[in-house]
PDB file of C-alpha atoms in Angstrom:
ATOM      1  CA  MET A   1      -0.408  -9.912-134.003  1.00 53.00           C
ATOM      2  CA  ASN A   2      -2.787  -9.381-131.086  1.00 57.00           C
ATOM      3  CA  ASP A   3      -6.475  -9.858-131.743  1.00 56.00           C
ATOM      4  CA  SER A   4      -8.342  -6.970-130.096  1.00 56.00           C
ATOM      5  CA  ARG A   5     -11.346  -9.261-129.708  1.00 61.00           C
ATOM      6  CA  ASP A   6      -9.427 -11.175-127.006  1.00 66.00           C
ATOM      7  CA  ILE A   7      -8.839  -8.049-124.906  1.00 71.00           C
ATOM      8  CA  ALA A   8     -11.486  -7.263-122.299  1.00 73.00           C
ATOM      9  CA  PRO A   9     -12.801  -3.701-122.474  1.00 84.00           C
ATOM     10  CA  GLU A  10     -11.160  -1.436-119.935  1.00 91.00           C
ATOM     11  CA  THR A  11     -13.045   0.243-117.119  1.00 93.00           C
ATOM     12  CA  ALA A  12     -12.149   2.976-114.645  1.00 94.00           C
ATOM     13  CA  THR A  13     -10.788   0.324-112.276  1.00 94.00           C
ATOM     14  CA  SER A  14      -9.113  -2.039-114.759  1.00 94.00           C
ATOM     15  CA  ARG A  15      -5.566  -0.982-113.895  1.00 94.00           C
ATOM     16  CA  LEU A  16      -6.341  -1.090-110.169  1.00 95.00           C
ATOM     17  CA  GLU A  17      -7.694  -4.618-110.452  1.00 93.00           C
ATOM     18  CA  LEU A  18      -4.416  -5.719-112.029  1.00 93.00           C
ATOM     19  CA  MET A  19      -2.697  -4.605-108.796  1.00 93.00           C
ATOM     20  CA  TRP A  20      -5.188  -5.398-106.037  1.00 93.00           C
ATOM     21  CA  GLY A  21      -7.467  -8.027-107.560  1.00 93.00           C
ATOM     22  CA  GLN A  22     -11.247  -7.955-107.254  1.00 93.00           C
ATOM     23  CA  ALA A  23     -11.124  -8.650-103.515  1.00 93.00           C
ATOM     24  CA  GLY A  24      -8.894  -5.632-102.972  1.00 94.00           C
ATOM     25  CA  LEU A  25     -11.150  -3.420-105.063  1.00 95.00           C
ATOM     26  CA  ASP A  26     -14.167  -4.586-103.079  1.00 95.00           C
ATOM     27  CA  ARG A  27     -12.411  -3.743 -99.824  1.00 96.00           C
ATOM     28  CA  LEU A  28     -11.569  -0.251-101.081  1.00 97.00           C
ATOM     29  CA  ARG A  29     -15.107   0.272-102.362  1.00 97.00           C
ATOM     30  CA  ARG A  30     -16.574  -0.600 -98.953  1.00 96.00           C
ATOM     31  CA  SER A  31     -14.056   1.411 -96.933  1.00 97.00           C
ATOM     32  CA  LEU A  32     -14.919   4.742 -95.350  1.00 98.00           C
ATOM     33  CA  VAL A  33     -12.213   7.416 -95.271  1.00 98.00           C
ATOM     34  CA  VAL A  34     -12.729  10.737 -93.495  1.00 98.00           C
ATOM     35  CA  VAL A  35     -10.690  13.652 -94.847  1.00 98.00           C
ATOM     36  CA  LEU A  36     -10.525  16.729 -92.643  1.00 98.00           C
ATOM     37  CA  GLY A  37      -9.687  19.759 -94.752  1.00 98.00           C
ATOM     38  CA  VAL A  38      -9.836  19.836 -98.557  1.00 98.00           C
ATOM     39  CA  GLY A  39      -7.205  22.457 -99.260  1.00 97.00           C
ATOM     40  CA  GLY A  40      -3.910  21.885-101.042  1.00 97.00           C
ATOM     41  CA  VAL A  41      -3.126  18.560 -99.365  1.00 98.00           C
ATOM     42  CA  GLY A  42      -6.653  17.373 -98.616  1.00 98.00           C
ATOM     43  CA  SER A  43      -8.270  18.000-102.010  1.00 98.00           C
ATOM     44  CA  ASN A  44      -5.483  16.204-103.852  1.00 98.00           C
ATOM     45  CA  CYS A  45      -5.631  13.374-101.322  1.00 98.00           C
ATOM     46  CA  VAL A  46      -9.379  12.969-101.900  1.00 98.00           C
ATOM     47  CA  GLU A  47      -8.907  12.944-105.668  1.00 98.00           C
ATOM     48  CA  ALA A  48      -6.269  10.210-105.396  1.00 98.00           C
ATOM     49  CA  LEU A  49      -8.413   8.180-102.985  1.00 98.00           C
ATOM     50  CA  VAL A  50     -11.384   8.267-105.366  1.00 98.00           C
ATOM     51  CA  ARG A  51      -9.260   7.461-108.410  1.00 98.00           C
ATOM     52  CA  GLY A  52      -7.684   4.696-106.309  1.00 97.00           C
ATOM     53  CA  GLY A  53     -11.008   2.975-105.683  1.00 97.00           C
ATOM     54  CA  VAL A  54     -12.110   4.223-102.247  1.00 98.00           C
ATOM     55  CA  GLY A  55     -15.899   4.206-102.401  1.00 98.00           C
ATOM     56  CA  ARG A  56     -17.054   6.038 -99.273  1.00 98.00           C
ATOM     57  CA  LEU A  57     -15.824   9.440 -98.144  1.00 98.00           C
ATOM     58  CA  VAL A  58     -16.679  12.074 -95.586  1.00 98.00           C
ATOM     59  CA  ILE A  59     -15.130  15.439 -96.444  1.00 98.00           C
ATOM     60  CA  VAL A  60     -15.033  18.248 -93.892  1.00 98.00           C
ATOM     61  CA  ASP A  61     -14.156  21.879 -94.576  1.00 98.00           C
ATOM     62  CA  GLY A  62     -15.789  25.188 -93.698  1.00 97.00           C
ATOM     63  CA  ASP A  63     -14.137  27.417 -96.281  1.00 98.00           C
ATOM     64  CA  GLU A  64     -14.740  28.557 -99.848  1.00 98.00           C
ATOM     65  CA  VAL A  65     -12.419  28.463-102.848  1.00 98.00           C
ATOM     66  CA  ALA A  66     -10.253  31.588-103.084  1.00 97.00           C
ATOM     67  CA  PRO A  67      -8.148  32.889-105.993  1.00 97.00           C
ATOM     68  CA  SER A  68      -4.954  32.104-104.054  1.00 96.00           C
ATOM     69  CA  ASN A  69      -5.963  28.416-103.971  1.00 96.00           C
ATOM     70  CA  ILE A  70      -5.642  28.000-107.741  1.00 97.00           C
ATOM     71  CA  ASN A  71      -1.901  27.293-107.623  1.00 96.00           C
ATOM     72  CA  ARG A  72      -2.236  24.032-105.659  1.00 97.00           C
ATOM     73  CA  GLN A  73      -5.775  22.824-104.875  1.00 97.00           C
ATOM     74  CA  ALA A  74      -7.482  20.157-106.985  1.00 98.00           C
ATOM     75  CA  ILE A  75     -10.837  21.935-106.650  1.00 98.00           C
ATOM     76  CA  ALA A  76      -9.613  25.453-107.445  1.00 98.00           C
ATOM     77  CA  PHE A  77     -10.346  26.855-110.904  1.00 98.00           C
ATOM     78  CA  VAL A  78     -11.371  30.269-112.143  1.00 98.00           C
ATOM     79  CA  ASP A  79     -14.984  29.085-112.313  1.00 98.00           C
ATOM     80  CA  THR A  80     -15.008  27.587-108.783  1.00 98.00           C
ATOM     81  CA  VAL A  81     -13.724  30.678-106.949  1.00 98.00           C
ATOM     82  CA  GLY A  82     -16.305  31.574-104.308  1.00 98.00           C
ATOM     83  CA  LYS A  83     -17.795  28.081-104.230  1.00 98.00           C
ATOM     84  CA  ARG A  84     -17.896  26.156-100.958  1.00 98.00           C
ATOM     85  CA  LYS A  85     -14.943  23.789-100.911  1.00 98.00           C
ATOM     86  CA  VAL A  86     -16.930  20.709 -99.916  1.00 98.00           C
ATOM     87  CA  GLU A  87     -19.347  21.346-102.791  1.00 98.00           C
ATOM     88  CA  ALA A  88     -16.512  21.755-105.284  1.00 98.00           C
ATOM     89  CA  MET A  89     -14.906  18.575-103.932  1.00 98.00           C
ATOM     90  CA  ARG A  90     -18.173  16.639-104.166  1.00 98.00           C
ATOM     91  CA  ASP A  91     -18.588  17.764-107.784  1.00 98.00           C
ATOM     92  CA  LEU A  92     -15.069  16.628-108.677  1.00 98.00           C
ATOM     93  CA  ILE A  93     -15.646  13.249-107.024  1.00 98.00           C
ATOM     94  CA  ALA A  94     -18.855  12.803-109.039  1.00 98.00           C
ATOM     95  CA  ARG A  95     -16.951  13.430-112.275  1.00 98.00           C
ATOM     96  CA  ILE A  96     -14.489  10.657-111.364  1.00 98.00           C
ATOM     97  CA  ASN A  97     -16.832   8.102-109.793  1.00 97.00           C
ATOM     98  CA  PRO A  98     -20.557   8.935-109.794  1.00 97.00           C
ATOM     99  CA  GLU A  99     -21.217   5.862-107.638  1.00 97.00           C
ATOM    100  CA  ALA A 100     -18.989   6.996-104.766  1.00 98.00           C
ATOM    101  CA  GLU A 101     -20.822   7.750-101.524  1.00 98.00           C
ATOM    102  CA  VAL A 102     -19.845  11.254-100.422  1.00 98.00           C
ATOM    103  CA  SER A 103     -20.918  13.062 -97.262  1.00 98.00           C
ATOM    104  CA  PRO A 104     -19.805  16.716 -97.350  1.00 98.00           C
ATOM    105  CA  ILE A 105     -19.764  18.574 -94.024  1.00 98.00           C
ATOM    106  CA  ASP A 106     -19.418  22.342 -94.345  1.00 98.00           C
ATOM    107  CA  VAL A 107     -17.951  23.057 -90.918  1.00 98.00           C
ATOM    108  CA  PHE A 108     -14.770  24.786 -89.817  1.00 96.00           C
ATOM    109  CA  LEU A 109     -13.047  22.377 -87.451  1.00 96.00           C
ATOM    110  CA  LYS A 110     -12.108  23.752 -84.047  1.00 96.00           C
ATOM    111  CA  ALA A 111     -10.856  21.969 -80.957  1.00 97.00           C
ATOM    112  CA  GLU A 112     -14.254  22.414 -79.301  1.00 97.00           C
ATOM    113  CA  ASN A 113     -16.318  20.765 -82.047  1.00 97.00           C
ATOM    114  CA  VAL A 114     -14.000  17.911 -83.055  1.00 98.00           C
ATOM    115  CA  PRO A 115     -15.230  15.203 -80.611  1.00 97.00           C
ATOM    116  CA  ALA A 116     -18.940  15.721 -81.306  1.00 98.00           C
ATOM    117  CA  LEU A 117     -18.443  15.987 -85.058  1.00 98.00           C
ATOM    118  CA  MET A 118     -16.260  12.880 -85.287  1.00 98.00           C
ATOM    119  CA  ASP A 119     -18.519  10.840 -83.003  1.00 98.00           C
ATOM    120  CA  GLY A 120     -21.456  11.943 -85.145  1.00 97.00           C
ATOM    121  CA  ILE A 121     -19.726  10.642 -88.261  1.00 97.00           C
ATOM    122  CA  ILE A 122     -19.233   7.252 -86.612  1.00 97.00           C
ATOM    123  CA  SER A 123     -22.840   7.075 -85.428  1.00 97.00           C
ATOM    124  CA  LYS A 124     -24.128   7.746 -88.960  1.00 96.00           C
ATOM    125  CA  GLN A 125     -21.484   6.138 -91.161  1.00 95.00           C
ATOM    126  CA  GLY A 126     -19.789   3.544 -88.967  1.00 96.00           C
ATOM    127  CA  MET A 127     -16.129   3.279 -88.012  1.00 96.00           C
ATOM    128  CA  PRO A 128     -13.805   4.760 -90.647  1.00 98.00           C
ATOM    129  CA  ALA A 129     -10.994   2.696 -92.093  1.00 97.00           C
ATOM    130  CA  TYR A 130      -8.839   5.811 -91.872  1.00 98.00           C
ATOM    131  CA  VAL A 131      -8.935   9.492 -90.939  1.00 98.00           C
ATOM    132  CA  VAL A 132      -6.763  12.005 -92.797  1.00 98.00           C
ATOM    133  CA  ASP A 133      -5.923  15.231 -90.978  1.00 98.00           C
ATOM    134  CA  ALA A 134      -5.179  17.849 -93.637  1.00 98.00           C
ATOM    135  CA  ILE A 135      -6.089  20.884 -91.540  1.00 97.00           C
ATOM    136  CA  ASP A 136      -3.611  23.567 -90.524  1.00 90.00           C
ATOM    137  CA  THR A 137      -4.948  24.760 -87.163  1.00 93.00           C
ATOM    138  CA  VAL A 138      -2.776  23.326 -84.405  1.00 96.00           C
ATOM    139  CA  SER A 139      -5.499  23.211 -81.755  1.00 97.00           C
ATOM    140  CA  ALA A 140      -7.845  21.307 -84.083  1.00 98.00           C
ATOM    141  CA  LYS A 141      -5.087  18.915 -85.176  1.00 98.00           C
ATOM    142  CA  LEU A 142      -4.377  18.129 -81.532  1.00 98.00           C
ATOM    143  CA  ALA A 143      -8.060  17.548 -80.823  1.00 98.00           C
ATOM    144  CA  VAL A 144      -8.270  15.136 -83.767  1.00 98.00           C
ATOM    145  CA  ALA A 145      -5.162  13.268 -82.593  1.00 98.00           C
ATOM    146  CA  SER A 146      -6.546  12.933 -79.059  1.00 97.00           C
ATOM    147  CA  TRP A 147      -9.943  11.780 -80.326  1.00 97.00           C
ATOM    148  CA  ALA A 148      -8.434   9.180 -82.668  1.00 97.00           C
ATOM    149  CA  ALA A 149      -6.103   7.815 -79.981  1.00 95.00           C
ATOM    150  CA  GLU A 150      -8.896   7.449 -77.449  1.00 95.00           C
ATOM    151  CA  ARG A 151     -11.136   5.600 -79.920  1.00 95.00           C
ATOM    152  CA  GLY A 152      -8.484   3.537 -81.675  1.00 94.00           C
ATOM    153  CA  VAL A 153      -9.129   5.053 -85.113  1.00 96.00           C
ATOM    154  CA  PRO A 154      -6.248   5.008 -87.641  1.00 97.00           C
ATOM    155  CA  LEU A 155      -5.040   8.540 -88.363  1.00 98.00           C
ATOM    156  CA  ILE A 156      -2.383  10.152 -90.528  1.00 98.00           C
ATOM    157  CA  SER A 157      -1.687  13.843 -90.037  1.00 98.00           C
ATOM    158  CA  SER A 158      -0.166  16.185 -92.602  1.00 98.00           C
ATOM    159  CA  MET A 159       2.559  18.456 -91.326  1.00 97.00           C
ATOM    160  CA  GLY A 160       3.740  21.673 -92.964  1.00 91.00           C
ATOM    161  CA  GLY A 161       4.426  22.084 -96.679  1.00 93.00           C
ATOM    162  CA  ALA A 162       4.763  25.863 -96.836  1.00 92.00           C
ATOM    163  CA  MET A 163       8.110  27.381 -97.851  1.00 94.00           C
ATOM    164  CA  LYS A 164       9.335  23.923 -98.957  1.00 95.00           C
ATOM    165  CA  LEU A 165      10.516  22.920-102.445  1.00 95.00           C
ATOM    166  CA  ASP A 166      11.962  19.391-102.486  1.00 97.00           C
ATOM    167  CA  PRO A 167       9.489  16.461-102.707  1.00 97.00           C
ATOM    168  CA  SER A 168      12.301  13.963-102.124  1.00 97.00           C
ATOM    169  CA  LYS A 169      12.510  15.181 -98.510  1.00 98.00           C
ATOM    170  CA  LEU A 170       8.931  14.069 -97.722  1.00 98.00           C
ATOM    171  CA  ARG A 171       8.540  11.048 -95.430  1.00 98.00           C
ATOM    172  CA  VAL A 172       5.777   9.137 -93.713  1.00 98.00           C
ATOM    173  CA  CYS A 173       7.122   8.722 -90.195  1.00 98.00           C
ATOM    174  CA  ASP A 174       6.331   9.177 -86.533  1.00 98.00           C
ATOM    175  CA  LEU A 175       5.820  12.742 -85.308  1.00 98.00           C
ATOM    176  CA  PHE A 176       8.702  12.362 -82.858  1.00 97.00           C
ATOM    177  CA  GLU A 177      11.123  11.476 -85.666  1.00 98.00           C
ATOM    178  CA  THR A 178      10.542  14.714 -87.591  1.00 97.00           C
ATOM    179  CA  ALA A 179      13.064  17.503 -88.142  1.00 97.00           C
ATOM    180  CA  ASN A 180      13.119  20.882 -89.900  1.00 96.00           C
ATOM    181  CA  ASP A 181       9.318  21.100 -89.729  1.00 96.00           C
ATOM    182  CA  PRO A 182       8.049  24.122 -87.743  1.00 95.00           C
ATOM    183  CA  LEU A 183       4.493  22.786 -87.511  1.00 96.00           C
ATOM    184  CA  ALA A 184       5.731  19.386 -86.338  1.00 97.00           C
ATOM    185  CA  ARG A 185       7.858  21.083 -83.682  1.00 97.00           C
ATOM    186  CA  VAL A 186       4.770  22.726 -82.175  1.00 97.00           C
ATOM    187  CA  MET A 187       2.802  19.485 -82.494  1.00 97.00           C
ATOM    188  CA  ARG A 188       5.509  17.505 -80.672  1.00 97.00           C
ATOM    189  CA  LYS A 189       5.466  19.921 -77.762  1.00 97.00           C
ATOM    190  CA  GLU A 190       1.686  19.955 -77.493  1.00 97.00           C
ATOM    191  CA  CYS A 191       1.315  16.189 -77.982  1.00 97.00           C
ATOM    192  CA  ARG A 192       3.695  15.536 -75.089  1.00 96.00           C
ATOM    193  CA  LYS A 193       1.502  17.720 -72.878  1.00 95.00           C
ATOM    194  CA  ARG A 194      -1.532  15.633 -73.845  1.00 94.00           C
ATOM    195  CA  GLY A 195       0.123  12.265 -73.394  1.00 94.00           C
ATOM    196  CA  ILE A 196       0.258  11.428 -77.102  1.00 95.00           C
ATOM    197  CA  ASP A 197       3.627   9.827 -77.792  1.00 90.00           C
ATOM    198  CA  ARG A 198       2.970   8.320 -81.220  1.00 95.00           C
ATOM    199  CA  LEU A 199       1.369   9.891 -84.274  1.00 98.00           C
ATOM    200  CA  THR A 200       1.849   8.911 -87.911  1.00 98.00           C
ATOM    201  CA  VAL A 201       2.537  11.991 -90.017  1.00 98.00           C
ATOM    202  CA  LEU A 202       3.696  13.056 -93.445  1.00 98.00           C
ATOM    203  CA  SER A 203       6.493  15.552 -92.938  1.00 98.00           C
ATOM    204  CA  SER A 204       9.152  17.317 -94.978  1.00 97.00           C
ATOM    205  CA  PHE A 205      12.710  17.077 -93.645  1.00 97.00           C
ATOM    206  CA  GLU A 206      13.775  19.977 -95.843  1.00 97.00           C
ATOM    207  CA  GLU A 207      14.709  23.208 -94.084  1.00 95.00           C
ATOM    208  CA  PRO A 208      12.116  25.891 -94.903  1.00 93.00           C
ATOM    209  CA  MET A 209      13.327  28.452 -97.391  1.00 91.00           C
ATOM    210  CA  ARG A 210      13.628  32.009 -96.139  1.00 85.00           C
ATOM    211  CA  ARG A 211      11.241  34.697 -97.213  1.00 76.00           C
ATOM    212  CA  PRO A 212      12.823  37.210 -99.585  1.00 74.00           C
ATOM    213  CA  GLY A 213      14.375  39.759 -97.264  1.00 60.00           C
ATOM    214  CA  GLY A 214      13.493  37.922 -94.048  1.00 51.00           C
ATOM    215  CA  ALA A 215      13.822  34.760 -92.016  1.00 45.00           C
ATOM    216  CA  ALA A 216      11.505  31.782 -92.327  1.00 44.00           C
ATOM    217  CA  ARG A 217       8.601  32.044 -89.942  1.00 48.00           C
ATOM    218  CA  ALA A 218       8.744  29.724 -86.955  1.00 47.00           C
ATOM    219  CA  GLY A 219       5.876  27.426 -86.014  1.00 48.00           C
ATOM    220  CA  ARG A 220       2.982  29.247 -84.408  1.00 51.00           C
ATOM    221  CA  GLN A 221       1.483  28.403 -81.056  1.00 57.00           C
ATOM    222  CA  ALA A 222      -1.881  26.695 -80.723  1.00 56.00           C
ATOM    223  CA  GLY A 223      -4.712  29.131 -81.380  1.00 58.00           C
ATOM    224  CA  ALA A 224      -2.475  31.924 -82.696  1.00 57.00           C
ATOM    225  CA  PRO A 225      -3.551  33.745 -85.885  1.00 57.00           C
ATOM    226  CA  LYS A 226      -1.980  32.528 -89.105  1.00 60.00           C
ATOM    227  CA  ALA A 227      -0.172  34.691 -91.646  1.00 70.00           C
ATOM    228  CA  PRO A 228       0.065  33.541 -95.285  1.00 83.00           C
ATOM    229  CA  LEU A 229       3.167  31.597 -96.287  1.00 87.00           C
ATOM    230  CA  GLY A 230       4.471  30.812 -99.744  1.00 92.00           C
ATOM    231  CA  THR A 231       3.480  27.435-101.183  1.00 93.00           C
ATOM    232  CA  ALA A 232       4.857  25.693-104.275  1.00 94.00           C
ATOM    233  CA  SER A 233       2.284  24.537-106.811  1.00 96.00           C
ATOM    234  CA  TYR A 234       3.508  20.941-106.784  1.00 97.00           C
ATOM    235  CA  LEU A 235       4.340  20.142-103.153  1.00 97.00           C
ATOM    236  CA  PRO A 236       0.871  20.020-101.493  1.00 97.00           C
ATOM    237  CA  PRO A 237      -0.514  17.841-104.332  1.00 97.00           C
ATOM    238  CA  ILE A 238       2.399  15.422-103.903  1.00 98.00           C
ATOM    239  CA  MET A 239       1.773  15.370-100.157  1.00 98.00           C
ATOM    240  CA  GLY A 240      -1.886  14.576-100.761  1.00 98.00           C
ATOM    241  CA  GLN A 241      -0.968  11.785-103.172  1.00 98.00           C
ATOM    242  CA  MET A 242       1.499  10.292-100.685  1.00 98.00           C
ATOM    243  CA  ILE A 243      -1.076  10.310 -97.897  1.00 98.00           C
ATOM    244  CA  ALA A 244      -3.629   8.690-100.207  1.00 98.00           C
ATOM    245  CA  GLY A 245      -1.076   6.021-101.063  1.00 98.00           C
ATOM    246  CA  HIS A 246      -0.448   5.344 -97.385  1.00 98.00           C
ATOM    247  CA  VAL A 247      -4.180   5.019 -96.710  1.00 98.00           C
ATOM    248  CA  ILE A 248      -4.876   2.791 -99.724  1.00 97.00           C
ATOM    249  CA  ARG A 249      -1.979   0.459 -98.908  1.00 96.00           C
ATOM    250  CA  SER A 250      -3.132   0.268 -95.296  1.00 96.00           C
ATOM    251  CA  ILE A 251      -6.665  -0.665 -96.352  1.00 96.00           C
ATOM    252  CA  ILE A 252      -5.449  -3.267 -98.828  1.00 95.00           C
ATOM    253  CA  ASP A 253      -3.092  -4.759 -96.248  1.00 90.00           C
ATOM    254  CA  GLY A 254      -5.871  -4.864 -93.675  1.00 81.00           C
ATOM    255  CA  ALA A 255      -3.864  -2.638 -91.337  1.00 40.00           C
ATOM    256  CA  GLN A 256      -7.029  -1.027 -90.001  1.00 35.00           C
ATOM    257  CA  ALA A 257      -8.007  -4.395 -88.500  1.00 45.00           C
ATOM    258  CA  LYS A 258      -4.716  -4.839 -86.633  1.00 44.00           C
ATOM    259  CA  GLY A 259      -5.494  -2.458 -83.794  1.00 36.00           C
ATOM    260  CA  GLN A 260      -3.894   0.717 -85.110  1.00 39.00           C
ATOM    261  CA  GLY A 261      -4.052   3.606 -82.713  1.00 41.00           C
ATOM    262  CA  ARG A 262      -4.798   1.430 -79.670  1.00 39.00           C
ATOM    263  CA  ALA A 263      -5.009   3.898 -76.785  1.00 38.00           C
ATOM    264  CA  ARG A 264      -4.103   3.992 -73.105  1.00 34.00           C
ATOM    265  CA  GLY A 265      -1.660   1.272 -72.313  1.00 32.00           C
ATOM    266  CA  THR A 266      -1.775  -1.190 -75.206  1.00 30.00           C
ATOM    267  CA  GLU A 267      -0.460  -1.335 -78.731  1.00 33.00           C
ATOM    268  CA  ALA A 268      -1.578  -3.461 -81.642  1.00 31.00           C
ATOM    269  CA  GLY A 269      -1.789  -7.094 -80.588  1.00 31.00           C
ATOM    270  CA  GLY A 270      -2.142  -6.160 -76.908  1.00 30.00           C
ATOM    271  CA  ALA A 271       1.537  -5.347 -76.328  1.00 30.00           C
ATOM    272  CA  PRO A 272       2.265  -2.953 -73.458  1.00 29.00           C
ATOM    273  CA  ALA A 273       2.525   0.722 -74.317  1.00 31.00           C
ATOM    274  CA  GLY A 274       6.035   2.041 -74.676  1.00 32.00           C
ATOM    275  CA  GLY A 275       7.194  -0.165 -77.543  1.00 33.00           C
ATOM    276  CA  GLN A 276       9.073   0.937 -80.618  1.00 33.00           C
ATOM    277  CA  PRO A 277       7.749   3.978 -82.505  1.00 36.00           C
ATOM    278  CA  ALA A 278       6.269   3.694 -85.960  1.00 36.00           C
ATOM    279  CA  THR A 279       8.864   3.010 -88.628  1.00 36.00           C
ATOM    280  CA  SER A 280      10.002   5.932 -90.741  1.00 35.00           C
ATOM    281  CA  HIS A 281      10.110   3.938 -93.972  1.00 36.00           C
ATOM    282  CA  PRO A 282       7.040   4.811 -96.096  1.00 36.00           C
ATOM    283  CA  ASP A 283       6.495   1.228 -97.248  1.00 35.00           C
ATOM    284  CA  GLU A 284       6.585  -0.104 -93.699  1.00 36.00           C
ATOM    285  CA  ALA A 285       4.731   2.750 -92.028  1.00 38.00           C
ATOM    286  CA  ALA A 286       1.416   1.593 -93.478  1.00 39.00           C
ATOM    287  CA  ALA A 287       1.425  -1.397 -91.142  1.00 37.00           C
ATOM    288  CA  ALA A 288       2.541   0.500 -88.033  1.00 40.00           C
ATOM    289  CA  PRO A 289       0.294   1.827 -85.241  1.00 43.00           C
ATOM    290  CA  ALA A 290      -0.904   5.309 -86.139  1.00 52.00           C
ATOM    291  CA  LEU A 291      -0.831   6.905 -82.723  1.00 53.00           C
ATOM    292  CA  ARG A 292      -0.967   6.171 -79.036  1.00 53.00           C
ATOM    293  CA  LEU A 293      -1.684   7.899 -75.757  1.00 53.00           C
ATOM    294  CA  ARG A 294       1.080   7.288 -73.267  1.00 48.00           C
ATOM    295  CA  THR A 295       0.555   6.134 -69.703  1.00 37.00           C
ATOM    296  CA  HIS A 296       4.086   6.990 -68.609  1.00 35.00           C
ATOM    297  CA  GLU A 297       6.572   9.805 -68.922  1.00 35.00           C
ATOM    298  CA  PRO A 298       8.091   9.949 -72.430  1.00 35.00           C
ATOM    299  CA  ALA A 299      11.725   9.277 -73.080  1.00 36.00           C
ATOM    300  CA  SER A 300      13.819  12.279 -74.006  1.00 37.00           C
ATOM    301  CA  MET A 301      13.567  13.342 -77.627  1.00 37.00           C
ATOM    302  CA  PRO A 302      16.351  12.091 -79.906  1.00 39.00           C
ATOM    303  CA  ALA A 303      19.005  14.697 -80.561  1.00 39.00           C
ATOM    304  CA  GLY A 304      18.164  14.770 -84.261  1.00 40.00           C
ATOM    305  CA  ASN A 305      14.698  16.092 -83.465  1.00 40.00           C
ATOM    306  CA  ARG A 306      15.698  18.983 -81.247  1.00 38.00           C
ATOM    307  CA  LYS A 307      16.775  21.262 -84.051  1.00 42.00           C
ATOM    308  CA  ALA A 308      13.241  21.619 -85.403  1.00 46.00           C
TER     309      ALA A 308
END
């Protein structure tokens, strides 16, 4: 019979320490992660990062909680409707880990303000271990990708989860390996124009379901107004959890110190640009370069990507 006196009292990080050890926990506690957008994907990603031991966060969002957010956002409850999202997120973080350092920025990200805002974060907080793009405006996503590539900052970008149902079709992969993702299709086109030929993303390979009585809406162009799309209660939270897992594994593995996102002509380790794209396997993607600006014309897109 076990003697309970021989069992150390559990803490909020006891189960994490059994996986990562104290050194891993210390690395997570010191690491800065910037999450852009705390909606369905972003809020659940932040929650998982905090529960997973990440100790420093910058959260950026310029919106308030709406009734329609309740079906999928970690911060959305009847009593938080109308509250600024970054405030609701900060409050949730404090309930999980009061010692976490949180910098909320109540700003709506646009292509024009991304460089100054991100450079300001670095000047005040230091270089982030990772940036998570969980915003849904194409022009802003492209600005974030360009900024991260130019500065060599690890980035993972969430693609579309609307009108999707099957979590088993989600993959961490390179943007140019995606299929059946309308948002990724637009991003591929626009990234090629900007010389970005590698970007780590979380994407669903499931074909979007059709609206009742109509066809699924195609990806919108950069800057175009957005119409609401149906969203399952469970898919954005799973996407946020998967992105958090990718970030945590990358931090633990020290991937952020291996030159991820090296821009303009070199990859991690100083290899010439134009090497193999990031692996599509989730367990291997954590150690792959996050993105890269090309210095040459891209190869033609694989046939499997043209359909989406």
